[in-house]
């Protein structure tokens, strides 16, 4: 059986307190769906906290995680 890909996108701005939690919750749900595999794309909108470094740390241990860092805040609608 060929697994189908689901791409999940989360724009973020100064979310250092929430990144691990959202990643963990998404991973639990997606890992339970045997017929799918996923990639998780975080799009950072020029955070001034440790959001980017936390996402990079997650990406080092999980190759399904990708990160785009914008040089300014495009907002949650325009960032993707």
Coordinates of C-alpha atoms in Angstrom, one line a residue:
X1 CA 0.0 0.0 0.0
X2 CA 1.3 3.4 -0.9
X3 CA 1.0 6.0 1.9
X4 CA -0.5 9.4 1.1
X5 CA 1.3 12.5 2.1
X6 CA -0.4 15.1 4.3
X7 CA 1.4 18.5 4.5
X8 CA 0.6 20.6 7.6
X9 CA 1.5 24.3 7.7
X10 CA 1.7 26.4 10.8
X11 CA 2.6 30.1 10.5
X12 CA 4.1 31.3 13.8
X13 CA 5.3 34.5 15.5
X14 CA 6.8 34.5 19.0
X15 CA 5.5 31.0 19.8
X16 CA 8.4 29.7 21.9
X17 CA 6.0 28.5 24.7
X18 CA 3.8 26.6 22.2
X19 CA 6.0 25.0 19.6
X20 CA 6.7 21.8 21.4
X21 CA 3.1 21.3 22.4
X22 CA 1.7 21.8 18.9
X23 CA 4.4 19.6 17.4
X24 CA 3.7 16.8 20.0
X25 CA -0.1 16.9 19.4
X26 CA 0.2 16.8 15.6
X27 CA 2.7 14.0 15.8
X28 CA 0.5 11.9 18.0
X29 CA -2.5 12.3 15.7
X30 CA -0.5 11.7 12.5
X31 CA 1.5 8.7 13.8
X32 CA -1.8 7.0 14.5
X33 CA -2.9 7.2 10.9
X34 CA -1.1 4.3 9.3
X35 CA -2.2 5.0 5.7
X36 CA -0.6 8.5 5.8
X37 CA 2.7 10.1 6.3
X38 CA 3.2 13.7 6.9
X39 CA 5.5 16.7 6.6
X40 CA 5.1 19.6 9.0
X41 CA 6.1 23.0 7.8
X42 CA 6.5 25.9 10.2
X43 CA 6.7 29.4 8.7
X44 CA 8.2 31.8 11.2
X45 CA 7.3 35.5 10.7
X46 CA 10.4 37.2 12.1
X47 CA 10.0 36.0 15.7
X48 CA 12.0 37.9 18.3
X49 CA 12.0 35.1 20.9
X50 CA 13.5 31.5 20.7
X51 CA 10.8 30.2 18.3
X52 CA 13.2 29.5 15.5
X53 CA 15.8 27.8 17.6
X54 CA 13.1 25.5 19.1
X55 CA 11.8 24.6 15.7
X56 CA 15.4 23.9 14.5
X57 CA 15.9 21.6 17.5
X58 CA 12.7 19.7 16.6
X59 CA 13.8 19.4 13.0
X60 CA 17.1 17.9 14.0
X61 CA 15.4 15.0 15.6
X62 CA 12.5 14.7 13.2
X63 CA 13.2 14.9 9.4
X64 CA 9.5 15.5 8.7
X65 CA 9.8 19.0 10.1
X66 CA 10.7 21.9 7.8
X67 CA 11.2 25.6 8.6
X68 CA 10.9 28.7 6.6
X69 CA 12.0 31.9 8.3
X70 CA 10.6 35.1 6.9
X71 CA 12.6 38.3 7.3
X72 CA 9.5 40.2 8.4
X73 CA 6.1 39.5 9.8
X74 CA 3.7 38.8 6.9
X75 CA 0.9 37.8 9.2
X76 CA -0.9 34.4 9.4
X77 CA -2.8 34.8 6.2
X78 CA 0.1 35.9 3.9
X79 CA 3.0 34.1 5.4
X80 CA 2.5 30.8 3.4

